[in-house]
């Protein structure tokens, strides 16, 4: 007789605070999603960008369906991902809508350019990635937006802006690389000494 026994355990439901506290440990690279064209432009700060595939080049970002930029992205079918440098902290804050800034007001003082999609791409970002929406999956409060990469604008800067435990953190490839090497795995030290 084939009997499948399932151990069903009833776990207490986790609270939003439990979940937030768990996710605070995940370090996120800070990016600004830009959308629209002409006078109708907007953008928002995110940490949820992730690479999806290299071939074809594509990425995903999780966007709150209530965010004003989401409507622009849906309507125009285009968006930009601007990976911020450590010295763009003020831009990161502006694009959260701090102080009630809306739409084009968030771009005040920032320089931008455009590529194939026509969305604003921030000059000075570590990379600015021009994307076309391939698919949007609406789930719960958010939408997972899949972007097909149309173009990439890269800079030579090395210091990235990250978000960890509710705070912005600067990570510099030049300055922090040596410190990180000191605490890296022993196998790296073996490799660093060269072949025996
Ligand atoms: C560090 C940080 C990361 C954020 N990451 C996201 C994100 O990944 N997705 C998202 O929908 N909102 C995220 N937000 C919130 C948006 O920036 C904010 O809701 C949005 O700018 C509000 O735009 P609106 O006023 O145009 O609706 C983040 C905020 C901060 C401070």
Coordinates of C-alpha atoms and ligand atoms in Angstrom, one line a residue:
X1 CA 0.0 0.0 0.0
X2 CA 1.4 3.4 -1.0
X3 CA 0.8 5.8 1.8
X4 CA 2.1 9.3 1.8
X5 CA 2.4 10.7 5.2
X6 CA 2.8 14.5 5.4
X7 CA 4.0 16.1 8.5
X8 CA 1.8 19.2 8.7
X9 CA 3.0 21.6 11.3
X10 CA 1.1 24.8 12.0
X11 CA 3.6 27.6 12.4
X12 CA 2.5 30.9 14.0
X13 CA 2.0 33.5 11.3
X14 CA 5.0 35.8 11.0
X15 CA 4.4 39.5 11.5
X16 CA 5.5 42.3 9.1
X17 CA 8.1 43.3 11.6
X18 CA 9.5 39.8 11.8
X19 CA 9.8 39.8 8.0
X20 CA 11.3 43.3 7.8
X21 CA 13.9 42.4 10.5
X22 CA 14.9 39.3 8.5
X23 CA 15.3 41.3 5.3
X24 CA 17.4 44.1 7.0
X25 CA 20.4 41.8 6.8
X26 CA 20.3 41.7 3.0
X27 CA 22.5 44.4 1.7
X28 CA 21.0 46.1 -1.3
X29 CA 22.6 48.2 -4.1
X30 CA 20.8 51.5 -4.4
X31 CA 19.4 52.4 -7.8
X32 CA 17.0 55.0 -9.2
X33 CA 14.3 53.8 -11.6
X34 CA 13.5 56.5 -14.1
X35 CA 10.5 56.7 -16.4
X36 CA 8.6 58.9 -18.9
X37 CA 9.9 61.5 -21.3
X38 CA 9.7 65.2 -21.9
X39 CA 7.9 67.0 -19.1
X40 CA 6.2 63.9 -17.9
X41 CA 9.1 62.2 -16.1
X42 CA 9.5 60.6 -12.7
X43 CA 11.6 58.2 -10.8
X44 CA 12.0 56.3 -7.6
X45 CA 14.8 54.9 -5.4
X46 CA 14.9 51.1 -5.2
X47 CA 17.0 48.3 -3.8
X48 CA 15.1 45.5 -5.5
X49 CA 17.0 45.4 -8.9
X50 CA 18.4 42.1 -9.8
X51 CA 20.0 40.6 -12.9
X52 CA 17.7 38.0 -14.6
X53 CA 19.7 36.7 -17.5
X54 CA 22.8 37.7 -19.5
X55 CA 21.6 36.2 -22.8
X56 CA 19.4 38.0 -23.5
X57 CA 20.4 40.8 -21.2
X58 CA 17.5 41.3 -18.8
X59 CA 16.8 42.3 -15.3
X60 CA 14.0 42.5 -12.8
X61 CA 12.8 45.1 -10.3
X62 CA 10.0 45.0 -7.8
X63 CA 7.9 48.1 -7.8
X64 CA 5.1 49.1 -5.5
X65 CA 1.9 49.4 -7.6
X66 CA 0.9 52.5 -5.7
X67 CA 4.2 54.3 -6.7
X68 CA 3.6 57.1 -9.3
X69 CA 6.4 55.9 -11.5
X70 CA 4.7 52.5 -11.9
X71 CA 1.9 54.1 -14.0
X72 CA 4.4 55.8 -16.2
X73 CA 6.4 52.5 -16.7
X74 CA 3.1 50.6 -17.5
X75 CA 1.9 53.3 -20.0
X76 CA 5.2 53.9 -21.8
X77 CA 6.6 50.4 -21.6
X78 CA 10.1 51.8 -20.9
X79 CA 12.3 52.5 -17.9
X80 CA 15.9 53.2 -16.8
X81 CA 17.9 51.7 -14.0
X82 CA 20.5 54.1 -12.6
X83 CA 23.0 52.4 -10.2
X84 CA 24.1 55.1 -7.8
X85 CA 27.6 56.1 -6.7
X86 CA 28.3 56.8 -3.0
X87 CA 28.3 60.5 -3.7
X88 CA 24.8 60.4 -5.1
X89 CA 23.2 60.0 -1.6
X90 CA 21.3 63.3 -2.1
X91 CA 19.8 61.9 -5.4
X92 CA 18.8 58.7 -3.6
X93 CA 16.9 60.7 -1.0
X94 CA 15.3 63.0 -3.5
X95 CA 13.9 60.0 -5.4
X96 CA 12.2 58.6 -2.4
X97 CA 9.9 61.6 -2.6
X98 CA 11.4 63.2 0.5
X99 CA 9.9 66.6 1.2
X100 CA 7.0 66.0 -1.0
X101 CA 8.9 66.2 -4.3
X102 CA 7.0 64.8 -7.2
X103 CA 7.7 63.8 -10.9
X104 CA 10.2 66.1 -12.6
X105 CA 10.9 68.0 -9.4
X106 CA 13.0 65.0 -8.3
X107 CA 15.4 65.6 -11.2
X108 CA 16.2 69.2 -10.1
X109 CA 20.0 69.8 -10.1
X110 CA 20.6 66.4 -11.7
X111 CA 22.0 66.0 -15.2
X112 CA 20.5 63.3 -17.5
X113 CA 20.8 62.0 -21.0
X114 CA 18.6 59.7 -23.1
X115 CA 19.1 56.6 -25.3
X116 CA 16.8 54.5 -27.4
X117 CA 13.9 54.3 -24.9
X118 CA 13.8 58.0 -24.3
X119 CA 13.6 57.7 -20.5
X120 CA 16.0 60.0 -18.5
X121 CA 19.3 58.3 -17.6
X122 CA 21.3 60.0 -14.8
X123 CA 24.7 61.2 -15.7
X124 CA 27.3 60.2 -13.1
X125 CA 25.6 57.0 -12.1
X126 CA 27.9 53.9 -11.9
X127 CA 25.8 52.4 -14.7
X128 CA 22.6 53.6 -16.4
X129 CA 20.7 50.8 -18.0
X130 CA 18.1 51.6 -20.7
X131 CA 15.2 49.0 -20.6
X132 CA 12.1 48.0 -22.4
X133 CA 9.4 46.3 -20.4
X134 CA 9.2 42.6 -21.4
X135 CA 6.7 41.5 -18.9
X136 CA 5.0 42.7 -15.7
X137 CA 3.8 40.4 -13.0
X138 CA 1.5 42.0 -10.5
X139 CA 1.6 40.2 -7.2
X140 CA 0.4 41.4 -3.8
X141 CA 1.2 45.1 -3.3
X142 CA 4.0 45.1 -5.9
X143 CA 4.8 44.3 -9.5
X144 CA 7.8 42.4 -10.7
X145 CA 8.9 44.3 -13.8
X146 CA 11.1 42.4 -16.3
X147 CA 13.2 44.7 -18.4
X148 CA 15.0 43.8 -21.6
X149 CA 18.2 45.8 -21.8
X150 CA 18.4 48.1 -24.8
X151 CA 21.6 50.0 -23.9
X152 CA 24.1 50.6 -21.1
X153 CA 26.0 53.8 -20.2
X154 CA 28.9 53.0 -17.9
X155 CA 31.1 55.2 -15.8
X156 CA 34.6 54.7 -14.4
X157 CA 33.6 55.5 -10.8
X158 CA 34.2 52.8 -8.2
X159 CA 32.3 53.8 -5.0
X160 CA 28.8 52.3 -4.8
X161 CA 25.9 53.2 -2.6
X162 CA 24.3 50.4 -0.6
X163 CA 21.5 50.1 1.9
X164 CA 21.9 47.9 4.9
X165 CA 20.1 47.8 8.3
X166 CA 18.1 50.9 7.4
X167 CA 21.1 53.0 6.6
X168 CA 23.0 54.1 3.5
X169 CA 26.5 52.7 3.3
X170 CA 29.3 53.6 0.9
X171 CA 31.4 50.7 -0.6
X172 CA 34.5 51.7 -2.5
X173 CA 36.1 49.1 -4.7
X174 CA 39.6 50.8 -4.4
X175 CA 39.5 51.5 -0.6
X176 CA 37.5 48.6 0.7
X177 CA 39.1 45.8 -1.5
X178 CA 42.2 45.6 0.6
X179 CA 40.1 45.4 3.8
X180 CA 37.8 42.7 2.3
X181 CA 40.9 40.7 1.2
X182 CA 42.1 40.6 4.9
X183 CA 38.9 38.8 5.9
X184 CA 38.5 36.6 2.8
X185 CA 38.5 32.8 2.8
X186 CA 41.9 31.0 3.3
X187 CA 41.6 29.5 -0.3
X188 CA 41.9 33.1 -1.7
X189 CA 45.2 33.6 0.2
X190 CA 46.6 30.4 -1.2
X191 CA 45.6 31.5 -4.7
X192 CA 47.0 35.0 -4.1
X193 CA 50.4 33.5 -3.3
X194 CA 50.5 32.0 -6.7
X195 CA 51.0 28.4 -8.0
X196 CA 53.3 26.2 -5.9
Ligands
LIG1 C1 16.6 52.5 0.4 C2 15.2 52.5 -0.2 C3 14.9 51.4 -1.1 C4 13.6 51.3 -1.7 N1 13.3 50.3 -2.5 C5 12.1 50.2 -3.1 C6 11.8 49.1 -4.0 O1 12.7 48.3 -4.3 N2 10.6 49.1 -4.6 C7 9.6 50.0 -4.3 O2 8.5 49.9 -4.8 N3 9.9 51.1 -3.5 C8 11.1 51.2 -2.9 N4 11.4 52.2 -2.0 C9 10.3 53.3 -1.8 C10 10.3 54.2 -3.0 O3 11.5 54.9 -3.2 C11 9.2 55.3 -2.8 O4 8.0 54.6 -2.3 C12 8.8 56.0 -4.0 O5 9.8 56.9 -4.4 C13 7.5 56.8 -3.8 O6 7.2 57.4 -5.1 P1 5.9 58.2 -5.4 O7 5.9 59.3 -4.3 O8 6.2 58.7 -6.7 O9 4.8 57.3 -5.4 C14 12.6 52.3 -1.4 C15 13.0 53.4 -0.6 C16 14.2 53.4 0.0 C17 14.6 54.6 0.9

